[in-house]
GROMACS .gro file of C-alpha atoms in nm:
model
  153
    1UNK     CA    1   3.041   0.869   2.414
    2UNK     CA    2   2.737   0.786   2.616
    3UNK     CA    3   2.525   0.610   2.373
    4UNK     CA    4   2.372   0.272   2.386
    5UNK     CA    5   2.255   0.078   2.087
    6UNK     CA    6   1.882   0.073   2.041
    7UNK     CA    7   1.717  -0.256   2.122
    8UNK     CA    8   1.676  -0.480   1.820
    9UNK     CA    9   1.344  -0.428   1.652
   10UNK     CA   10   1.196  -0.737   1.494
   11UNK     CA   11   1.147  -0.710   1.119
   12UNK     CA   12   0.780  -0.756   1.050
   13UNK     CA   13   0.639  -0.793   0.703
   14UNK     CA   14   0.323  -0.915   0.548
   15UNK     CA   15   0.252  -1.076   0.218
   16UNK     CA   16  -0.072  -1.006   0.046
   17UNK     CA   17  -0.218  -1.291  -0.150
   18UNK     CA   18  -0.257  -1.233  -0.521
   19UNK     CA   19  -0.620  -1.141  -0.568
   20UNK     CA   20  -0.830  -1.395  -0.746
   21UNK     CA   21  -0.949  -1.273  -1.084
   22UNK     CA   22  -1.326  -1.303  -1.100
   23UNK     CA   23  -1.460  -1.496  -1.397
   24UNK     CA   24  -1.554  -1.298  -1.706
   25UNK     CA   25  -1.889  -1.403  -1.848
   26UNK     CA   26  -2.047  -1.314  -2.179
   27UNK     CA   27  -2.347  -1.161  -2.000
   28UNK     CA   28  -2.127  -0.932  -1.788
   29UNK     CA   29  -1.912  -0.836  -2.088
   30UNK     CA   30  -2.220  -0.759  -2.301
   31UNK     CA   31  -2.352  -0.532  -2.025
   32UNK     CA   32  -2.037  -0.321  -2.071
   33UNK     CA   33  -2.079  -0.310  -2.451
   34UNK     CA   34  -2.444  -0.217  -2.520
   35UNK     CA   35  -2.592  -0.166  -2.862
   36UNK     CA   36  -2.526  -0.507  -3.013
   37UNK     CA   37  -2.782  -0.769  -3.113
   38UNK     CA   38  -3.010  -0.891  -2.840
   39UNK     CA   39  -2.936  -1.247  -2.730
   40UNK     CA   40  -2.613  -1.442  -2.702
   41UNK     CA   41  -2.652  -1.643  -3.024
   42UNK     CA   42  -2.729  -1.339  -3.239
   43UNK     CA   43  -2.438  -1.144  -3.097
   44UNK     CA   44  -2.185  -1.427  -3.123
   45UNK     CA   45  -2.263  -1.488  -3.489
   46UNK     CA   46  -2.273  -1.128  -3.608
   47UNK     CA   47  -2.012  -0.867  -3.691
   48UNK     CA   48  -2.196  -0.563  -3.555
   49UNK     CA   49  -1.927  -0.309  -3.645
   50UNK     CA   50  -1.813  -0.449  -3.983
   51UNK     CA   51  -1.448  -0.505  -3.883
   52UNK     CA   52  -1.442  -0.874  -3.981
   53UNK     CA   53  -1.466  -1.010  -3.625
   54UNK     CA   54  -1.783  -1.174  -3.502
   55UNK     CA   55  -1.907  -1.129  -3.148
   56UNK     CA   56  -1.733  -1.442  -3.020
   57UNK     CA   57  -1.395  -1.305  -3.131
   58UNK     CA   58  -1.473  -0.959  -2.989
   59UNK     CA   59  -1.560  -1.119  -2.652
   60UNK     CA   60  -1.267  -1.364  -2.650
   61UNK     CA   61  -1.009  -1.092  -2.712
   62UNK     CA   62  -1.191  -0.808  -2.531
   63UNK     CA   63  -1.260  -0.610  -2.845
   64UNK     CA   64  -1.503  -0.326  -2.898
   65UNK     CA   65  -1.806  -0.468  -3.082
   66UNK     CA   66  -1.937  -0.121  -3.173
   67UNK     CA   67  -1.605   0.017  -3.305
   68UNK     CA   68  -1.455  -0.123  -3.628
   69UNK     CA   69  -1.104  -0.180  -3.495
   70UNK     CA   70  -1.033  -0.538  -3.613
   71UNK     CA   71  -0.836  -0.577  -3.289
   72UNK     CA   72  -0.512  -0.459  -3.443
   73UNK     CA   73  -0.239  -0.684  -3.321
   74UNK     CA   74  -0.481  -0.968  -3.243
   75UNK     CA   75  -0.210  -1.224  -3.310
   76UNK     CA   76   0.138  -1.084  -3.356
   77UNK     CA   77   0.428  -1.287  -3.497
   78UNK     CA   78   0.729  -1.252  -3.271
   79UNK     CA   79   0.976  -1.493  -3.427
   80UNK     CA   80   1.034  -1.543  -3.798
   81UNK     CA   81   1.337  -1.770  -3.791
   82UNK     CA   82   1.306  -2.055  -4.048
   83UNK     CA   83   1.368  -2.303  -3.766
   84UNK     CA   84   1.093  -2.164  -3.543
   85UNK     CA   85   0.762  -1.986  -3.580
   86UNK     CA   86   0.567  -1.814  -3.310
   87UNK     CA   87   0.309  -1.557  -3.220
   88UNK     CA   88   0.151  -1.395  -2.920
   89UNK     CA   89  -0.199  -1.284  -2.835
   90UNK     CA   90  -0.390  -1.139  -2.541
   91UNK     CA   91  -0.686  -1.320  -2.386
   92UNK     CA   92  -0.896  -1.332  -2.071
   93UNK     CA   93  -0.722  -1.509  -1.784
   94UNK     CA   94  -1.047  -1.641  -1.634
   95UNK     CA   95  -1.324  -1.690  -1.889
   96UNK     CA   96  -1.494  -2.022  -1.806
   97UNK     CA   97  -1.722  -1.997  -2.111
   98UNK     CA   98  -1.431  -1.994  -2.357
   99UNK     CA   99  -1.168  -2.237  -2.483
  100UNK     CA  100  -0.857  -2.106  -2.662
  101UNK     CA  101  -0.669  -2.366  -2.867
  102UNK     CA  102  -0.358  -2.327  -3.080
  103UNK     CA  103  -0.377  -2.512  -3.413
  104UNK     CA  104  -0.134  -2.557  -3.701
  105UNK     CA  105  -0.174  -2.636  -4.068
  106UNK     CA  106   0.052  -2.691  -4.367
  107UNK     CA  107  -0.219  -2.601  -4.622
  108UNK     CA  108  -0.481  -2.381  -4.447
  109UNK     CA  109  -0.733  -2.666  -4.492
  110UNK     CA  110  -0.650  -2.937  -4.238
  111UNK     CA  111  -0.591  -2.801  -3.886
  112UNK     CA  112  -0.468  -2.987  -3.579
  113UNK     CA  113  -0.313  -2.921  -3.239
  114UNK     CA  114   0.068  -2.909  -3.246
  115UNK     CA  115   0.248  -3.192  -3.071
  116UNK     CA  116   0.345  -3.099  -2.714
  117UNK     CA  117   0.708  -3.181  -2.793
  118UNK     CA  118   0.701  -2.943  -3.089
  119UNK     CA  119   0.586  -2.629  -2.910
  120UNK     CA  120   0.640  -2.411  -2.607
  121UNK     CA  121   0.388  -2.181  -2.447
  122UNK     CA  122   0.438  -1.906  -2.192
  123UNK     CA  123   0.172  -1.697  -2.018
  124UNK     CA  124   0.225  -1.354  -1.865
  125UNK     CA  125  -0.035  -1.194  -1.636
  126UNK     CA  126  -0.157  -0.850  -1.747
  127UNK     CA  127  -0.378  -0.594  -1.574
  128UNK     CA  128  -0.755  -0.608  -1.605
  129UNK     CA  129  -0.793  -0.984  -1.594
  130UNK     CA  130  -0.602  -1.036  -1.919
  131UNK     CA  131  -0.293  -1.242  -2.000
  132UNK     CA  132  -0.042  -1.254  -2.287
  133UNK     CA  133   0.016  -1.596  -2.439
  134UNK     CA  134   0.330  -1.667  -2.642
  135UNK     CA  135   0.335  -1.978  -2.858
  136UNK     CA  136   0.657  -2.098  -3.020
  137UNK     CA  137   0.657  -2.391  -3.264
  138UNK     CA  138   0.977  -2.588  -3.294
  139UNK     CA  139   0.944  -2.782  -3.619
  140UNK     CA  140   1.239  -2.713  -3.845
  141UNK     CA  141   1.192  -2.714  -4.216
  142UNK     CA  142   0.816  -2.749  -4.235
  143UNK     CA  143   0.580  -2.493  -4.382
  144UNK     CA  144   0.305  -2.411  -4.135
  145UNK     CA  145   0.033  -2.168  -4.048
  146UNK     CA  146  -0.083  -2.099  -3.693
  147UNK     CA  147  -0.420  -1.994  -3.556
  148UNK     CA  148  -0.608  -1.969  -3.229
  149UNK     CA  149  -0.943  -2.150  -3.233
  150UNK     CA  150  -1.201  -1.998  -2.999
  151UNK     CA  151  -1.499  -2.202  -2.887
  152UNK     CA  152  -1.772  -2.133  -2.637
  153UNK     CA  153  -1.827  -2.404  -2.380
   0.00000   0.00000   0.00000
């Protein structure tokens, strides 16, 4: 048995940094979805495809403003336990022109942000500069409705 062990080879590895997601702007998004009203204000206020979502909602949730799709699954309940309520939605991960805010109401009239102690939020990165947000409200015994308020900064 004339064999000698091979000299130890150092283990070399590299770690690539997670690429930064470029910001999504309304102007860039509109360039990918031609055929809508000319001008930001006209587009944001109108429902060009008749699906019940104005341009701001189409932009915020990456909808198709020329296809009446109503963004099926826009906000999906994921927990219907009487002690908890929750939903999830998909949004842009880097849209500096937009603010997404969770709000709750007991009567669909008065809306407010849930208390930080009464909710949890998790965010999962998705391909294409999107992310999935899961909101869970922890307020036993109270009737409540949940929505996502979108505003343009």
